[in-house]
Amino acid sequence: MNREQLAVYFIMGSGNTAGRDPLAVLGSALRGGVTCFQLREKGPGALKGEPLADFAAGCRDLCRQYGVPFIVNDDLELAVATGADGLHIGQEDGNAAEIRRRIGNRMILGVSAHDVNEAAAARSAGADYLGMGPVYGTRSKPDARAASGTELITSAKSAYPDLPIVGIGGIREDNAAPVIEAGASGVSVISAIAHAGDPERAARELRQAVREALEPGKVSK
Ligand code: 3NM
């Protein structure tokens, strides 16, 4: 995976779209220019079994149409069964080095990290990128830790400059720039796109905000 693919990293499960068809929301997000997608099927009413496999296949097919990596959260079997491009795991989802051995080097491995020690461990386990947060307050993860601001991105970036980081937690178009300025390659969002009245437009605006922050002065409005 290249760093540019982390710029606007959309995360969604079937329960995140405020009653709208999740595949329609994903299609809009892709049209708007998200650069990566993670299927994160969690919480009450989460799909399981065949409905989950069908939904995952639908997400994968849409991502393929747009040439966007399709990543599965925390479900190695589903990731392998759907031919996902990658797997993302949290600190509680198993041993990252062991998972890397099981998926091999061709699959992307993302790991959530909340401090520099977790970043170091994820790096030596073979993570391709880190998700670090919550940067701002979030309502999308009931068990999220307290918001940390951009500090933890700054410190992980200075310790491991080559390891790509995406910030997560409460990020929107109007607060994305500090996350990039702290050293992140991109931003991960659920609600900024999945809850937006117009997900395509929200994705486009977020992409523009990230581009401007990555290359100040180079992007025409
Ligand atoms: N992980 P929103 S915060 C899935 O801090 C997730 O590890 C987090 O959703 C972490 O963009 C979070 O709606 C939720 O705030 C992000």
Short mmCIF file of C-alpha atoms and ligand atoms in Angstrom, two decimals:
data_model
loop_
_atom_site.label_atom_id
_atom_site.label_comp_id
_atom_site.label_asym_id
_atom_site.label_seq_id
_atom_site.Cartn_x
_atom_site.Cartn_y
_atom_site.Cartn_z
CA MET A 1 0.00 0.00 0.00
CA ASN A 2 1.27 3.48 -0.65
CA ARG A 3 0.87 6.43 1.65
CA GLU A 4 -1.47 8.28 -0.71
CA GLN A 5 -4.00 5.49 -0.27
CA LEU A 6 -4.33 6.46 3.40
CA ALA A 7 -5.32 10.07 2.70
CA VAL A 8 -9.07 9.65 3.27
CA TYR A 9 -9.70 6.31 4.91
CA PHE A 10 -13.41 5.64 5.26
CA ILE A 11 -14.62 3.13 7.87
CA MET A 12 -18.18 1.84 7.95
CA GLY A 13 -20.39 -1.03 9.01
CA SER A 14 -24.01 -1.65 8.12
CA GLY A 15 -25.10 0.04 11.36
CA ASN A 16 -23.27 3.33 10.75
CA THR A 17 -25.39 4.83 8.01
CA ALA A 18 -28.38 6.21 9.92
CA GLY A 19 -30.81 3.81 8.25
CA ARG A 20 -29.57 4.37 4.71
CA ASP A 21 -28.43 1.59 2.39
CA PRO A 22 -24.78 1.10 3.39
CA LEU A 23 -23.70 0.08 -0.10
CA ALA A 24 -25.26 3.27 -1.47
CA VAL A 25 -23.37 5.31 1.14
CA LEU A 26 -20.13 3.50 0.28
CA GLY A 27 -20.72 4.13 -3.43
CA SER A 28 -21.19 7.85 -2.75
CA ALA A 29 -18.05 7.95 -0.59
CA LEU A 30 -16.05 6.30 -3.37
CA ARG A 31 -17.40 8.74 -5.95
CA GLY A 32 -16.38 11.56 -3.63
CA GLY A 33 -12.82 10.25 -3.58
CA VAL A 34 -12.14 8.21 -0.47
CA THR A 35 -8.80 6.46 -0.92
CA CYS A 36 -9.25 3.42 1.36
CA PHE A 37 -12.19 1.58 2.89
CA GLN A 38 -12.49 -0.56 6.01
CA LEU A 39 -15.49 -2.73 6.72
CA ARG A 40 -16.03 -2.57 10.48
CA GLU A 41 -19.13 -4.53 11.37
CA LYS A 42 -19.66 -4.03 15.11
CA GLY A 43 -22.29 -3.29 17.70
CA PRO A 44 -25.93 -4.20 18.16
CA GLY A 45 -27.48 -5.66 15.03
CA ALA A 46 -24.11 -6.40 13.42
CA LEU A 47 -24.44 -8.76 10.46
CA LYS A 48 -23.08 -12.27 10.84
CA GLY A 49 -22.71 -15.40 8.72
CA GLU A 50 -24.02 -15.30 5.19
CA PRO A 51 -25.55 -11.79 5.30
CA LEU A 52 -22.15 -10.51 6.46
CA ALA A 53 -20.32 -12.43 3.73
CA ASP A 54 -22.72 -11.01 1.11
CA PHE A 55 -22.36 -7.48 2.43
CA ALA A 56 -18.57 -7.81 2.51
CA ALA A 57 -18.55 -9.05 -1.08
CA GLY A 58 -20.68 -6.05 -2.10
CA CYS A 59 -18.24 -3.66 -0.40
CA ARG A 60 -15.26 -5.41 -1.98
CA ASP A 61 -16.77 -5.19 -5.47
CA LEU A 62 -17.49 -1.49 -5.10
CA CYS A 63 -13.97 -0.79 -3.83
CA ARG A 64 -12.51 -2.74 -6.77
CA GLN A 65 -14.49 -0.60 -9.21
CA TYR A 66 -12.71 2.44 -7.83
CA GLY A 67 -9.31 0.82 -7.31
CA VAL A 68 -9.52 1.50 -3.59
CA PRO A 69 -8.08 -0.97 -1.03
CA PHE A 70 -10.71 -3.02 0.78
CA ILE A 71 -9.70 -3.73 4.39
CA VAL A 72 -11.60 -5.87 6.89
CA ASN A 73 -11.60 -5.04 10.60
CA ASP A 74 -10.77 -7.77 13.08
CA ASP A 75 -12.03 -10.81 11.15
CA LEU A 76 -9.24 -12.74 9.54
CA GLU A 77 -11.51 -15.45 8.15
CA LEU A 78 -13.80 -12.90 6.51
CA ALA A 79 -10.82 -11.00 5.12
CA VAL A 80 -9.40 -14.15 3.54
CA ALA A 81 -12.78 -15.43 2.35
CA THR A 82 -13.62 -12.16 0.58
CA GLY A 83 -10.16 -11.71 -0.90
CA ALA A 84 -9.70 -8.46 1.01
CA ASP A 85 -6.61 -6.37 0.39
CA GLY A 86 -5.94 -6.14 4.09
CA LEU A 87 -6.88 -6.65 7.71
CA HIS A 88 -7.01 -4.06 10.48
CA ILE A 89 -6.69 -5.12 14.11
CA GLY A 90 -7.00 -3.41 17.47
CA GLN A 91 -4.85 -4.04 20.52
CA GLU A 92 -7.39 -6.61 21.78
CA ASP A 93 -7.71 -8.49 18.51
CA GLY A 94 -4.76 -10.84 18.88
CA ASN A 95 -1.03 -10.85 18.45
CA ALA A 96 -0.04 -8.71 15.48
CA ALA A 97 3.13 -10.68 14.68
CA GLU A 98 1.19 -13.94 14.68
CA ILE A 99 -1.50 -12.42 12.45
CA ARG A 100 1.17 -11.11 10.08
CA ARG A 101 2.58 -14.63 9.82
CA ARG A 102 -0.85 -16.01 9.04
CA ILE A 103 -1.77 -13.47 6.35
CA GLY A 104 1.67 -13.29 4.74
CA ASN A 105 3.31 -10.21 3.31
CA ARG A 106 0.98 -9.55 0.40
CA MET A 107 -1.94 -8.54 2.57
CA ILE A 108 -1.98 -5.09 4.18
CA LEU A 109 -1.90 -5.15 7.99
CA GLY A 110 -3.11 -2.12 9.93
CA VAL A 111 -2.90 -1.90 13.72
CA SER A 112 -4.57 0.51 16.13
CA ALA A 113 -2.09 2.08 18.54
CA HIS A 114 -2.63 4.56 21.34
CA ASP A 115 0.90 5.44 22.37
CA VAL A 116 4.51 5.16 21.24
CA ASN A 117 5.02 1.76 22.92
CA GLU A 118 2.10 0.26 21.04
CA ALA A 119 3.40 1.91 17.88
CA ALA A 120 6.82 0.30 18.41
CA ALA A 121 5.30 -3.13 18.97
CA ALA A 122 3.06 -2.83 15.91
CA ARG A 123 6.01 -1.77 13.80
CA SER A 124 8.14 -4.72 14.80
CA ALA A 125 5.19 -7.06 14.24
CA GLY A 126 5.12 -5.91 10.62
CA ALA A 127 2.25 -3.39 10.53
CA ASP A 128 1.98 -1.45 7.25
CA TYR A 129 0.31 1.49 8.93
CA LEU A 130 -0.99 2.57 12.32
CA GLY A 131 -4.38 3.95 13.23
CA MET A 132 -3.90 6.37 16.12
CA GLY A 133 -6.63 7.93 18.18
CA PRO A 134 -9.03 9.04 19.30
CA VAL A 135 -7.63 12.41 18.26
CA TYR A 136 -10.90 14.20 19.03
CA GLY A 137 -14.03 13.12 20.88
CA THR A 138 -16.00 10.42 19.08
CA ARG A 139 -19.49 8.98 19.42
CA SER A 140 -18.82 6.13 17.03
CA LYS A 141 -16.88 3.91 19.44
CA PRO A 142 -18.57 3.48 22.82
CA ASP A 143 -15.38 2.17 24.48
CA ALA A 144 -13.04 4.76 22.95
CA ARG A 145 -10.40 6.23 25.23
CA ALA A 146 -10.29 9.91 26.09
CA ALA A 147 -9.42 12.20 23.19
CA SER A 148 -5.66 12.63 22.95
CA GLY A 149 -5.35 15.51 20.51
CA THR A 150 -2.67 15.35 17.84
CA GLU A 151 0.13 14.85 20.38
CA LEU A 152 0.34 11.10 20.05
CA ILE A 153 0.70 11.37 16.28
CA THR A 154 3.53 13.87 16.67
CA SER A 155 5.39 11.59 19.06
CA ALA A 156 4.91 8.38 17.05
CA LYS A 157 5.92 10.19 13.87
CA SER A 158 9.11 11.51 15.40
CA ALA A 159 9.99 8.05 16.79
CA TYR A 160 9.18 6.18 13.55
CA PRO A 161 9.14 8.61 10.63
CA ASP A 162 8.79 5.84 8.02
CA LEU A 163 5.72 4.18 9.48
CA PRO A 164 2.55 5.67 7.98
CA ILE A 165 -0.08 6.84 10.46
CA VAL A 166 -3.75 7.63 10.05
CA GLY A 167 -5.46 9.69 12.72
CA ILE A 168 -8.89 8.58 13.92
CA GLY A 169 -11.66 9.84 16.16
CA GLY A 170 -13.97 12.80 15.62
CA ILE A 171 -12.18 13.99 12.48
CA ARG A 172 -14.10 16.15 10.02
CA GLU A 173 -13.27 18.41 7.12
CA ASP A 174 -12.80 21.40 9.45
CA ASN A 175 -10.41 19.75 11.92
CA ALA A 176 -8.46 17.42 9.60
CA ALA A 177 -5.55 19.76 8.85
CA PRO A 178 -3.89 19.61 12.31
CA VAL A 179 -3.90 15.79 12.10
CA ILE A 180 -1.92 15.91 8.85
CA GLU A 181 0.31 18.70 10.11
CA ALA A 182 1.18 16.49 13.12
CA GLY A 183 2.59 13.91 10.69
CA ALA A 184 -0.31 11.66 9.71
CA SER A 185 -0.53 10.46 6.10
CA GLY A 186 -4.29 10.58 6.28
CA VAL A 187 -7.46 10.64 8.31
CA SER A 188 -9.87 7.81 9.15
CA VAL A 189 -13.50 8.69 9.59
CA ILE A 190 -16.81 7.04 10.21
CA SER A 191 -19.42 9.70 10.96
CA ALA A 192 -17.99 12.58 8.91
CA ILE A 193 -18.98 10.61 5.80
CA ALA A 194 -21.42 7.90 6.96
CA HIS A 195 -23.71 10.39 8.76
CA ALA A 196 -23.36 13.21 6.25
CA GLY A 197 -26.47 14.35 4.40
CA ASP A 198 -24.41 14.08 1.22
CA PRO A 199 -21.64 11.49 1.72
CA GLU A 200 -20.14 12.14 -1.72
CA ARG A 201 -19.71 15.80 -1.00
CA ALA A 202 -18.39 15.13 2.52
CA ALA A 203 -15.79 12.75 1.09
CA ARG A 204 -14.78 15.29 -1.56
CA GLU A 205 -14.42 18.09 0.99
CA LEU A 206 -12.40 15.91 3.31
CA ARG A 207 -10.11 14.89 0.45
CA GLN A 208 -9.58 18.51 -0.46
CA ALA A 209 -8.81 19.45 3.16
CA VAL A 210 -6.28 16.61 3.43
CA ARG A 211 -4.66 17.49 0.10
CA GLU A 212 -4.25 21.09 1.13
CA ALA A 213 -2.70 20.08 4.43
CA LEU A 214 -0.35 17.57 2.76
CA GLU A 215 0.80 20.06 0.14
CA PRO A 216 0.21 23.56 1.45
CA GLY A 217 -0.01 26.10 -1.33
CA LYS A 218 -0.04 23.52 -4.12
CA VAL A 219 -3.74 22.83 -4.36
CA SER A 220 -6.01 25.22 -6.17
CA LYS A 221 -9.36 25.78 -4.50
N1 3NM B 1 -11.40 3.72 16.62
P1 3NM B 1 -15.74 8.87 14.00
S1 3NM B 1 -12.05 6.03 17.39
C1 3NM B 1 -13.25 3.04 15.13
O1 3NM B 1 -9.44 5.64 18.88
C2 3NM B 1 -12.59 4.00 16.01
O2 3NM B 1 -9.02 3.67 18.09
C3 3NM B 1 -10.98 4.71 17.40
O3 3NM B 1 -15.41 7.33 14.28
C4 3NM B 1 -9.74 4.67 18.20
O4 3NM B 1 -14.99 9.25 12.78
C5 3NM B 1 -13.09 5.26 16.33
O5 3NM B 1 -17.22 8.88 13.75
C6 3NM B 1 -14.37 5.86 15.83
O6 3NM B 1 -15.36 9.64 15.22
C7 3NM B 1 -14.17 6.87 14.73
#
